[in-house]
Short mmCIF file of C-alpha atoms and ligand atoms in Angstrom, two decimals:
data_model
loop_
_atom_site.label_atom_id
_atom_site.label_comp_id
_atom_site.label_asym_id
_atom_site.label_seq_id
_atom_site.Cartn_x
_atom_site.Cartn_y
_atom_site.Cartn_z
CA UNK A 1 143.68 45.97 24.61
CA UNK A 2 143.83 46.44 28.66
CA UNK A 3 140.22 48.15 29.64
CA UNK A 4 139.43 50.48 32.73
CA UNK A 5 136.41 51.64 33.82
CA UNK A 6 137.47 55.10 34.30
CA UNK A 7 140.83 56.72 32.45
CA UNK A 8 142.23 59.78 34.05
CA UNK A 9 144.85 61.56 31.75
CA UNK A 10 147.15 63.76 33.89
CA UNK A 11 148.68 62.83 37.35
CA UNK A 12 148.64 66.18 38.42
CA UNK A 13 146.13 68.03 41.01
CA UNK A 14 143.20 67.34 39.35
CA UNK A 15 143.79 63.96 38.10
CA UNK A 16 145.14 62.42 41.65
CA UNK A 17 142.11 64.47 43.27
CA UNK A 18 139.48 62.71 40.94
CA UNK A 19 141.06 59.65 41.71
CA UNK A 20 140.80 60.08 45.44
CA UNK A 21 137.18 61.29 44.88
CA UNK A 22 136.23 58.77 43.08
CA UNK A 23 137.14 55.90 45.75
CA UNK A 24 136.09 58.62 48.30
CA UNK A 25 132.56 58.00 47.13
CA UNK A 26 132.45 54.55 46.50
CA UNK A 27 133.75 54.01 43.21
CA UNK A 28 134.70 50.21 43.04
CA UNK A 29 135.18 49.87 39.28
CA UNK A 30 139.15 49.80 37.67
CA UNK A 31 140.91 53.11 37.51
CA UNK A 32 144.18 53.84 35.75
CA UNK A 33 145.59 57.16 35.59
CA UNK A 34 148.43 58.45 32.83
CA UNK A 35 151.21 60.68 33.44
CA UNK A 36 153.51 61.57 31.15
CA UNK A 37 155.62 62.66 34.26
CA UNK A 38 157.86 60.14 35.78
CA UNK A 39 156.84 60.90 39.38
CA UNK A 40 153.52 59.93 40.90
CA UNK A 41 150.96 63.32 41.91
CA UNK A 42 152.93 66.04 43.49
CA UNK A 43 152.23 69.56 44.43
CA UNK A 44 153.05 71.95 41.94
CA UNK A 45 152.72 75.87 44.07
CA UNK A 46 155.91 75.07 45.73
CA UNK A 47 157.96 74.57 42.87
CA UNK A 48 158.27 78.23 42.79
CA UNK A 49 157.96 78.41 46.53
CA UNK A 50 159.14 76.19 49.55
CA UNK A 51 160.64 73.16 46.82
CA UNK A 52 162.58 76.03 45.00
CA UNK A 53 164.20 77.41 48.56
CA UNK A 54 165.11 74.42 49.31
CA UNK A 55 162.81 74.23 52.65
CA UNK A 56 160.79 71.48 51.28
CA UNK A 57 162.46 68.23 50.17
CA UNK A 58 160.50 66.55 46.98
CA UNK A 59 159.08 63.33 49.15
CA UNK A 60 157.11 66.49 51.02
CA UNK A 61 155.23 67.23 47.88
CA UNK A 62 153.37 64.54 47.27
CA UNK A 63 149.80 64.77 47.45
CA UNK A 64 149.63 61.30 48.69
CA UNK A 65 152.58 58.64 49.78
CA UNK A 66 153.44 56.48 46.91
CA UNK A 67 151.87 53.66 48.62
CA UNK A 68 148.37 55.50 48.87
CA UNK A 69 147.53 54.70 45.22
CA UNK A 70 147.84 50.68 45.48
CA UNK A 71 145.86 50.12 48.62
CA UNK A 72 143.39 52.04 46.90
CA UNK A 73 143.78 50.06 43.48
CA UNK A 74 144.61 52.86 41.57
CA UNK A 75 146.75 52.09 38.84
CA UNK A 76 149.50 54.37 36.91
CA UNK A 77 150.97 54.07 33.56
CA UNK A 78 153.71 57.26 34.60
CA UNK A 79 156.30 58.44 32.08
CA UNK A 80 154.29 58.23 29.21
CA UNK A 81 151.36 60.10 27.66
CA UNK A 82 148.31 60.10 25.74
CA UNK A 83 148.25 60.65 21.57
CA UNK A 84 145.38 59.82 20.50
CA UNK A 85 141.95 59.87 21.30
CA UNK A 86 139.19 57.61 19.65
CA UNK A 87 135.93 58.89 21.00
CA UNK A 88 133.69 56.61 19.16
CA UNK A 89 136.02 53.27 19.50
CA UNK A 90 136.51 55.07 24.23
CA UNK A 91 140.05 53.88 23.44
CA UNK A 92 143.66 55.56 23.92
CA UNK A 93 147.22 55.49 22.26
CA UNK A 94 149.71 56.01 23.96
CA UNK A 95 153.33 57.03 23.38
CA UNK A 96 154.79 53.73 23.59
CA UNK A 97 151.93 52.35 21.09
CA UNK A 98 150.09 50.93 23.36
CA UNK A 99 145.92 51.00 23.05
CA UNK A 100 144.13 51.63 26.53
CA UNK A 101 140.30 51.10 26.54
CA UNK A 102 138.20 53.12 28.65
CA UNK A 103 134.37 53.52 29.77
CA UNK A 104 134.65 57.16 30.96
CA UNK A 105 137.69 59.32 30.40
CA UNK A 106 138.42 62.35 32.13
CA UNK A 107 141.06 64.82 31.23
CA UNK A 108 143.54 66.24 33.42
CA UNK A 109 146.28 67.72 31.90
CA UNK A 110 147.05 71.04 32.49
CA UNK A 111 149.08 72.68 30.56
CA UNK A 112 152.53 73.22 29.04
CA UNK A 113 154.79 76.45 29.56
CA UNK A 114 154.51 78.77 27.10
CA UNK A 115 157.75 79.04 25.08
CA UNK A 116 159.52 81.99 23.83
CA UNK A 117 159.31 82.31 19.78
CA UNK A 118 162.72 84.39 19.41
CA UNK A 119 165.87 83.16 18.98
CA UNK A 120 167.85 81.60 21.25
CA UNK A 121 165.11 80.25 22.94
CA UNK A 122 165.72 77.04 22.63
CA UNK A 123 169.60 77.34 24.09
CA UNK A 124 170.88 75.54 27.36
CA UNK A 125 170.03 77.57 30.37
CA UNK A 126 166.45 78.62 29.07
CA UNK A 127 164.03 77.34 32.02
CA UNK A 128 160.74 76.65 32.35
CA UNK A 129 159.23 75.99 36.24
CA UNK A 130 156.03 73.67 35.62
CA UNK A 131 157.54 70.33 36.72
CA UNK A 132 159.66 68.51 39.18
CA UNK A 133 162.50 68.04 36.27
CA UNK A 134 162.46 71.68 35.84
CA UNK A 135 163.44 72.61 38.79
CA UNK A 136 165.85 70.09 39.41
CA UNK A 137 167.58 71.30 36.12
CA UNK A 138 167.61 74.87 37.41
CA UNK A 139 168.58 74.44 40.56
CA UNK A 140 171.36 72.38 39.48
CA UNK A 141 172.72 75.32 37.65
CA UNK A 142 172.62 77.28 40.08
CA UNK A 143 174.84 74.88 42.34
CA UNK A 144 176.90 75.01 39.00
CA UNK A 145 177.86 78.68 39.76
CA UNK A 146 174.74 80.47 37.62
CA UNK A 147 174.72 83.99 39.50
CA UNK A 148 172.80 86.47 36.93
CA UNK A 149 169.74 85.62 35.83
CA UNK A 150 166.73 86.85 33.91
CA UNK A 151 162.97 86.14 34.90
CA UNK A 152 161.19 87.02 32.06
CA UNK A 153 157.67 87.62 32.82
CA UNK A 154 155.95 89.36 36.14
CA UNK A 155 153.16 86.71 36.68
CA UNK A 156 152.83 84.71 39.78
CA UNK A 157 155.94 82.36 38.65
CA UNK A 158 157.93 84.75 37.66
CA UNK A 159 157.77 86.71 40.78
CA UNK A 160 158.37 83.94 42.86
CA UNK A 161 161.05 82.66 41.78
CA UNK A 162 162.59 86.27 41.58
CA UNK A 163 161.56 86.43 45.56
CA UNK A 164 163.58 83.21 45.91
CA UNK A 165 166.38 84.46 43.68
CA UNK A 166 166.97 87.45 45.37
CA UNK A 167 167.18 85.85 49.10
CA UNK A 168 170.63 84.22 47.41
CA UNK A 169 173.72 85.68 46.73
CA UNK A 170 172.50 86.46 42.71
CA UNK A 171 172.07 89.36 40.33
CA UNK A 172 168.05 88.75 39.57
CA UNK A 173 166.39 90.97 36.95
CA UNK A 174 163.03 90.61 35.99
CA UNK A 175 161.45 91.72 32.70
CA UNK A 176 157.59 92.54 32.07
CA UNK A 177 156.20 93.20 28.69
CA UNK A 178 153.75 95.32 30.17
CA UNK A 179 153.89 98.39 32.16
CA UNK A 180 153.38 96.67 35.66
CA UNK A 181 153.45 93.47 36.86
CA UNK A 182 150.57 91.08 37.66
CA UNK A 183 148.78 92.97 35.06
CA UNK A 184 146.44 90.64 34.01
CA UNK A 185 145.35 89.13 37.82
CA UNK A 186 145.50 92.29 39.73
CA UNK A 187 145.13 95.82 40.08
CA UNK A 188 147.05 98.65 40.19
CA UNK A 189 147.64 98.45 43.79
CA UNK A 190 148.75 95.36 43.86
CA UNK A 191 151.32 95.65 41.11
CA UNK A 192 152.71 98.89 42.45
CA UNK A 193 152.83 96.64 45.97
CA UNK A 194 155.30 94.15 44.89
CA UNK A 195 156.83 95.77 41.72
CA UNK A 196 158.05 98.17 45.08
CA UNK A 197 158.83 95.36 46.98
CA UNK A 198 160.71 93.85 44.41
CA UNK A 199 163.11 96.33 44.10
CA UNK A 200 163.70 96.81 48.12
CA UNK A 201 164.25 93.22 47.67
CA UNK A 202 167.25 93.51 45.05
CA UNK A 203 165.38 92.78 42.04
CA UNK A 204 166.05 94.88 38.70
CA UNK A 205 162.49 95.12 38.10
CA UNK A 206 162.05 96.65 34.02
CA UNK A 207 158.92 97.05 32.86
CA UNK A 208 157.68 98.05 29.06
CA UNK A 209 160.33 95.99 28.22
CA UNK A 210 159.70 93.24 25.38
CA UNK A 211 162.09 90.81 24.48
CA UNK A 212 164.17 90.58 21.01
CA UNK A 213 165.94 87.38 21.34
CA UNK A 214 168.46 85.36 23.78
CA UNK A 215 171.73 85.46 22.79
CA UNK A 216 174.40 82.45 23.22
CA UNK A 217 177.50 81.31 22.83
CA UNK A 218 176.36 78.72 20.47
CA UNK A 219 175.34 76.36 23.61
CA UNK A 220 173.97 78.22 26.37
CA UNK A 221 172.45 81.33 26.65
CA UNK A 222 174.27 84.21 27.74
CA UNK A 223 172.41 86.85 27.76
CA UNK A 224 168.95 88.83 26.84
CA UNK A 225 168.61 91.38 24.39
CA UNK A 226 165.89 93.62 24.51
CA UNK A 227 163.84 95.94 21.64
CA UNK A 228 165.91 98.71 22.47
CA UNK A 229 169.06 97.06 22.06
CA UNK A 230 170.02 96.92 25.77
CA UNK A 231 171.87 93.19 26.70
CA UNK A 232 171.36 91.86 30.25
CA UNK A 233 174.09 89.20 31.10
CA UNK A 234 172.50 86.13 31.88
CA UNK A 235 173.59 82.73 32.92
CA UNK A 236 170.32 81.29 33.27
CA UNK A 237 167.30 82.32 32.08
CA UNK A 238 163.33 81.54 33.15
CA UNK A 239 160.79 82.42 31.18
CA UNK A 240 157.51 82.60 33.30
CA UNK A 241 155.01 83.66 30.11
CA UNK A 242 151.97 81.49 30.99
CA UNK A 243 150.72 78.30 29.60
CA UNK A 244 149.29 76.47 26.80
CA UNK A 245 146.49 73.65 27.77
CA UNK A 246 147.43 70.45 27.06
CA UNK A 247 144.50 69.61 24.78
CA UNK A 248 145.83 68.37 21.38
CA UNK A 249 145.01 65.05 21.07
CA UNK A 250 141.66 65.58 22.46
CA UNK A 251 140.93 68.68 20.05
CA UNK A 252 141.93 66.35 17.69
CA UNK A 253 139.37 63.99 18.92
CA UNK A 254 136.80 66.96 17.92
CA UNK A 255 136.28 67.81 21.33
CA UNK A 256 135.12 72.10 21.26
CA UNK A 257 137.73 74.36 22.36
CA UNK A 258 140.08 76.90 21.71
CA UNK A 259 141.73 78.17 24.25
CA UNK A 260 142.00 74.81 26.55
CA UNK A 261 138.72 71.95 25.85
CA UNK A 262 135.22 73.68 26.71
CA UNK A 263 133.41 72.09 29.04
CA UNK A 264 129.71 72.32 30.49
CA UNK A 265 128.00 72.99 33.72
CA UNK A 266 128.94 69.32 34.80
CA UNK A 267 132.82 69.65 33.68
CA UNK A 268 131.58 67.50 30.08
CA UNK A 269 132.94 67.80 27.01
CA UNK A 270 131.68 68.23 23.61
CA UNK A 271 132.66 64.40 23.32
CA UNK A 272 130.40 61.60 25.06
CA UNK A 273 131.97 60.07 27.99
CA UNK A 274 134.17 62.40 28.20
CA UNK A 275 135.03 65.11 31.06
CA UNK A 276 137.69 67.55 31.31
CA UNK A 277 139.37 69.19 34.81
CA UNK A 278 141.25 71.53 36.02
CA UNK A 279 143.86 74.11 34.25
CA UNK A 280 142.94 72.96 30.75
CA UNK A 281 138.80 73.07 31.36
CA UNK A 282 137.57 75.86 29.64
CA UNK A 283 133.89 76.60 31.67
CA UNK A 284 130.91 79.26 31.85
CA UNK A 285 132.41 80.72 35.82
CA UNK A 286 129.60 81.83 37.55
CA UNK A 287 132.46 84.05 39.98
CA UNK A 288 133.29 86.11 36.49
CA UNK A 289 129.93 86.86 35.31
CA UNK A 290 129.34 83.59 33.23
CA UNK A 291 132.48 84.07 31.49
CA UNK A 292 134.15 81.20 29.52
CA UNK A 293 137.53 81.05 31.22
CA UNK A 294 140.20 78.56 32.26
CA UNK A 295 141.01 78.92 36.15
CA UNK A 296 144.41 77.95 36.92
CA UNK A 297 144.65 77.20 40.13
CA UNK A 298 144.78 74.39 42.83
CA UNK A 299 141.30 74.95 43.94
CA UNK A 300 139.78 74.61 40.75
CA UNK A 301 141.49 71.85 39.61
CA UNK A 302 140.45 70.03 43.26
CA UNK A 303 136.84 71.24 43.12
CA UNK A 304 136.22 70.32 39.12
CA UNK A 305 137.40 66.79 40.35
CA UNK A 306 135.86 66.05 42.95
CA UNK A 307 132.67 67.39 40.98
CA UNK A 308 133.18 64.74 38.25
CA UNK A 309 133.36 61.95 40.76
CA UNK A 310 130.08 62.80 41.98
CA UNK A 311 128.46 63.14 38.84
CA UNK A 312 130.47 59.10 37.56
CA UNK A 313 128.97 58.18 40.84
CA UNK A 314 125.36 59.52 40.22
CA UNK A 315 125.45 62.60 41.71
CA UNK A 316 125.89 65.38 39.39
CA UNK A 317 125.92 68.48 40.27
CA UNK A 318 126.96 71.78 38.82
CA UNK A 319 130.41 73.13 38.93
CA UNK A 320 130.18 76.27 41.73
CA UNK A 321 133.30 76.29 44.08
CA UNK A 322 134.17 79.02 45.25
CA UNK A 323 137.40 80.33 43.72
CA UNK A 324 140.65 81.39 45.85
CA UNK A 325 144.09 81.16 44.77
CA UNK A 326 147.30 81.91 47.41
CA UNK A 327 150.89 83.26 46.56
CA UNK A 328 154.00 83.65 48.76
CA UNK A 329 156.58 86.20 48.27
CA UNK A 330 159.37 87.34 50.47
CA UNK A 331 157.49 86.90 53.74
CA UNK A 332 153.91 88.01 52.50
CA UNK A 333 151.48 85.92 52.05
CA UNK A 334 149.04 87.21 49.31
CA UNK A 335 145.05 85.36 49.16
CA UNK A 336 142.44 85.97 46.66
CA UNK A 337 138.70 85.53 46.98
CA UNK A 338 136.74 85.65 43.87
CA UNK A 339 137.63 86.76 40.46
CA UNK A 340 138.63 90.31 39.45
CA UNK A 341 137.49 90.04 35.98
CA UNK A 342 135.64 92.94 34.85
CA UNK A 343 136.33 95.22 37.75
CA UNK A 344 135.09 98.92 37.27
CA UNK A 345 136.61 99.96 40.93
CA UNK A 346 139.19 99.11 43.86
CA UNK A 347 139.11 99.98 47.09
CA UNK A 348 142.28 100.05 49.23
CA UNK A 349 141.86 98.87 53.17
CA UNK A 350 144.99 99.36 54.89
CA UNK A 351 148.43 101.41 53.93
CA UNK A 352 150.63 98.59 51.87
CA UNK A 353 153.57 100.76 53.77
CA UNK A 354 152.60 98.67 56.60
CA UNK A 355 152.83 95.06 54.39
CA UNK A 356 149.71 94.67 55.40
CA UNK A 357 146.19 95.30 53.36
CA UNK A 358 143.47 94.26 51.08
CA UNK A 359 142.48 95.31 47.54
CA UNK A 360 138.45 95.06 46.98
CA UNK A 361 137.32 94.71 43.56
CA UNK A 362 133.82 95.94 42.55
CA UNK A 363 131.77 96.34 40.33
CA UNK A 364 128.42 97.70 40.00
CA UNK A 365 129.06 98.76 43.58
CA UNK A 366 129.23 94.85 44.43
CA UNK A 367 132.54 93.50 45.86
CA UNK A 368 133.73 90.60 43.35
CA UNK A 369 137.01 89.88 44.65
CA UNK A 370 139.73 90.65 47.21
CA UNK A 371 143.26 90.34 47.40
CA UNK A 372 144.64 90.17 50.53
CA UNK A 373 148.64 90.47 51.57
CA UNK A 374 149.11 89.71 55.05
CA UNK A 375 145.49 89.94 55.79
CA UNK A 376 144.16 86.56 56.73
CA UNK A 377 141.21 87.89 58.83
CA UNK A 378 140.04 90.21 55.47
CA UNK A 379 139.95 86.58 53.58
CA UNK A 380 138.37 84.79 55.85
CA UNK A 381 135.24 87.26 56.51
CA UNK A 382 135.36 88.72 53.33
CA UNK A 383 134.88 85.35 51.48
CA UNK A 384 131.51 85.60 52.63
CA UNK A 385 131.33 89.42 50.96
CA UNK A 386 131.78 88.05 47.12
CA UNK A 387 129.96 84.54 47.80
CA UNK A 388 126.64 86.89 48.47
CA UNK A 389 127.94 89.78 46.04
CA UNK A 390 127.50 92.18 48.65
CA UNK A 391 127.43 95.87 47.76
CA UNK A 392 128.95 97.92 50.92
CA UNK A 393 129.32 101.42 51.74
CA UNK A 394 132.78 102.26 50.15
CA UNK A 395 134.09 104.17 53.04
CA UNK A 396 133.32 101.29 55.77
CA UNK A 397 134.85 99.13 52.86
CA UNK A 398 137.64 101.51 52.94
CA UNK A 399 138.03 101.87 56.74
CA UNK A 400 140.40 98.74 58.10
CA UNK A 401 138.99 99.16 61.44
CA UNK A 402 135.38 98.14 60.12
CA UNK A 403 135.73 93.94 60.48
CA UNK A 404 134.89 92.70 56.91
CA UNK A 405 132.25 90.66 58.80
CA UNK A 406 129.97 93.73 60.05
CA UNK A 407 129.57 94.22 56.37
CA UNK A 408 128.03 90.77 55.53
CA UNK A 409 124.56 92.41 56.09
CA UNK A 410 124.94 95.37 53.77
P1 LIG B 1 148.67 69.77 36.47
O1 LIG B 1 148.79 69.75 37.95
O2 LIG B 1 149.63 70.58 35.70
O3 LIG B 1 148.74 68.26 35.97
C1 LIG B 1 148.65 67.90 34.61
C2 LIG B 1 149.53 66.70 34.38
O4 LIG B 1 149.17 66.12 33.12
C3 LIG B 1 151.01 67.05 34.24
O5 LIG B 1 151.78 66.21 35.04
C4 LIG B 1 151.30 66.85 32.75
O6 LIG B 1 152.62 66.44 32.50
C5 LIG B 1 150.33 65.73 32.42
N1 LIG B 1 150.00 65.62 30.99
C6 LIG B 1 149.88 66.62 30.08
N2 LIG B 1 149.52 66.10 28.88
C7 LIG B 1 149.43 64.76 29.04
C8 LIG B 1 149.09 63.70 28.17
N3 LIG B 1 148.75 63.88 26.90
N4 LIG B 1 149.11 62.43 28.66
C9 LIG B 1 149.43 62.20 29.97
N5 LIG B 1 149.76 63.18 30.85
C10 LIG B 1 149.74 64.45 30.39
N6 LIG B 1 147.99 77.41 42.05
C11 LIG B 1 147.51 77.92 43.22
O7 LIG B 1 146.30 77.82 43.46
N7 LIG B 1 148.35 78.56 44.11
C12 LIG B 1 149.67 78.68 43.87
O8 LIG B 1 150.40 79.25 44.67
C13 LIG B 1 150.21 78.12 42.67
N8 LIG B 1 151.53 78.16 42.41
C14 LIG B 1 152.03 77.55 41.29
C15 LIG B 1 153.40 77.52 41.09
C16 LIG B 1 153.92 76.87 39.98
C17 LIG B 1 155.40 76.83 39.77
C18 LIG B 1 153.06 76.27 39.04
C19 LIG B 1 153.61 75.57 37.83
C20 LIG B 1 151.69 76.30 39.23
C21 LIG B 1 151.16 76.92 40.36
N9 LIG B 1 149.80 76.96 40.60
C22 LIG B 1 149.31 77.50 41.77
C23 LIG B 1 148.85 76.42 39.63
C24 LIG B 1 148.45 74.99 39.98
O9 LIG B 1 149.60 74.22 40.25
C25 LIG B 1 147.68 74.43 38.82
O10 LIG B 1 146.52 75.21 38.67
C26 LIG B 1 147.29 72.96 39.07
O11 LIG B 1 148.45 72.17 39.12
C27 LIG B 1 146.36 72.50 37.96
O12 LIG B 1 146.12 71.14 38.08
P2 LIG B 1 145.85 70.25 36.80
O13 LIG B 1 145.55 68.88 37.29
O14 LIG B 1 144.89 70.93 35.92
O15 LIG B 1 147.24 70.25 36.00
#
């Protein structure tokens, strides 16, 4: 049985950035990191961004040149993925049978697209956008001649990809369950901001609508049929419904969790030895009022890692970054500060007529979190606002000429 000192499961964002941290802090001890994708760490955001537009070639994305990994003597097993878990025994399987030993493990790995349950989901022409492959797959169909196609779901992914879509000569409509988009991220404002947007853009935006089933022509999918019986022609389809942590084999394991593996103050499991990272890490955020939560976002994943190397390196500290998260659409770019959850008022700074503004999120009179579209002096001076929790007078909150930094002190 090969040994390493430290296991990382997932070459993503948080499992290349542990590995970097780790070596960044003087880790000398072996380090092999598993991916069950082929490629070594890459970014993910512009899959539905610059990669996706084609403005970014895929040797841009990585996160570090190929070469990067062997100077440092970190070593991959790509294209294949963990099974099993043996706590008690530290030791692996993997999908090619092989049994990898390990003295601490730390899991990476994200999660997996959630799937539609109707039918027809699992036709050709039903896309995902969470990897390289996927993509590739869908761009190649739309080289093939695809021209109408459904984005089902008004999250982040959805959305861009739709703002991509429409910038090309294609019907795009998008679908929402609920009754605006970004519902579960943002606030009203916000939604009404790009549903609007959208639709100067090209896109069919429909919201309330839920999904019956795809429909096909025994191969590929054709088109979507909704509750009401309406059919949207489609010859591609990408569903953009969220994700599913990749925690199986580690559940399995007996790790805690239920909605990705829970981890505590230090980014440890319920298992000894064992830490968890990024999208799948289920943790106590300080940002949302102690809430258990799963963050998914670049930052977190970067911040949970490089806490676990400190902490394998003897310098443990509590998880406490400061969450942000960044989206691009059309030519806005969109920051967040903080975390909305639990919100009991917005305030508006700025007219979104201008593409310009921020959305504050309070509560208890204290700002929490800010979204910020086109605004990049709001996010950087009011970072400061929901680090301290400040509580400012709404209507210098509310007044765009009032710098976000004169009310630091409030
Ligand atoms: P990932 O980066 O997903 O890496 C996990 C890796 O583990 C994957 O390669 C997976 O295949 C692998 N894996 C899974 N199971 C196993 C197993 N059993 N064995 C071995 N390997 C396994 N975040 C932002 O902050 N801003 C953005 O604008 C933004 N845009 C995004 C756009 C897209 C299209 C997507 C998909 C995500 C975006 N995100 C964005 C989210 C961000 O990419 C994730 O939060 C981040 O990648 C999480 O890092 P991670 O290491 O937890 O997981």
């Amino acid at each position: 049985m090969d040994n390493s000192d430290i296991v990382i499961v997932g070459a993503g964002h948080g499992g290349a950035q542990c590995a970097i941290a780790l070596r960044q802090n003087g880790f000398a001890g072996r380090i092999t990191v598993i991916g069950r994708e082929p490629e070594y760490p890459y970014e993910r955001p512009p899959l539905s961004k610059d990669y996706f537009a084609r403005a970014k070639s895929f040797e841009r994305l990585y996160i570090r040149p190929p070469g990067f990994w062997a100077e440092k003597d970190i070593s991959f097993r790509l294209g294949t993925e963990v099974v099993e878990v043996d706590a008690e025994a530290r030791s692996l399987i993997l999908s090619d049978g092989e049994t990898l030993g390990y003295g601490t493990l730390v899991w990476a790995t994200g999660g997996d697209p959630r799937r539609l349950t109707c039918a027809g989901s699992e036709l050709a022409g039903v896309h995902s956008v969470r990897t390289r492959a996927d993509c590739d797959l869908l761009m190649a169909e739309l080289d093939a001649g695809a021209a109408r196609i459904v984005v089902i779901g008004g999250g982040y992914i959805g959305l861009e990809a739709a703002a991509i879509l429409s910038k090309r000569d294609l019907a795009v409509t998008l679908l929402e369950a609920q009754t605006r988009v970004l519902a579960r991220v943002a606030g009203e404002e916000l939604s009404d901001f790009y549903q609007r947007e959208h639709r100067d853009h090209g896109v069919d935006l429909r919201l309330g609508v839920t999904v019956d089933c795809l429909e096909g022509d025994g191969t590929r999918v054709t088109g979507v049929r909704t509750e009401d019986g309406t059919v949207i022609p489609a010859d591609a389809v990408i569903v953009g419904i969220g994700i599913i942590p990749a925690v199986a084999p580690l559940i399995r394991a007996g790790a805690r969790g239920t909605n990705g593996v829970e981890v505590d103050a230090y980014c440890r499991t319920s298992l000894p030895h064992i830490y968890a990272i990024g999208d799948c890490a289920a943790f106590a955020c300080d940002y949302a009022g102690g809430q258990v939560m799963r963050v998914e976002s670049v930052q977190n994943a970067h911040d949970m890692a490089a806490c676990v190397a400190k902490a394998i390196c003897g310098d443990a500290k509590p998880y406490k970054a400061f969450p942000w998260f960044w989206s691009n659409q059309f030519d806005l770019k969109l920051q967040t500060a903080g975390i909305n959850v639990g919100y009991d008022r917005t305030i508006l700074r700025g007219d979104p007529a201008t593409r310009a503004f921020s959305v504050a999120y309070l509560k208890d009179g204290r700002v929490i979190a800010l979204d910020c579209v086109n605004m990049m002096k709001d996010y950087v001076q009011g970072r400061k606002l929901v680090e301290v929790g400040v509580c400012p007078n709404p209507a210098r909150l509310a007044d765009v000429n009032v710098p976000l930094k004169e009310l630091a002190g409030d």
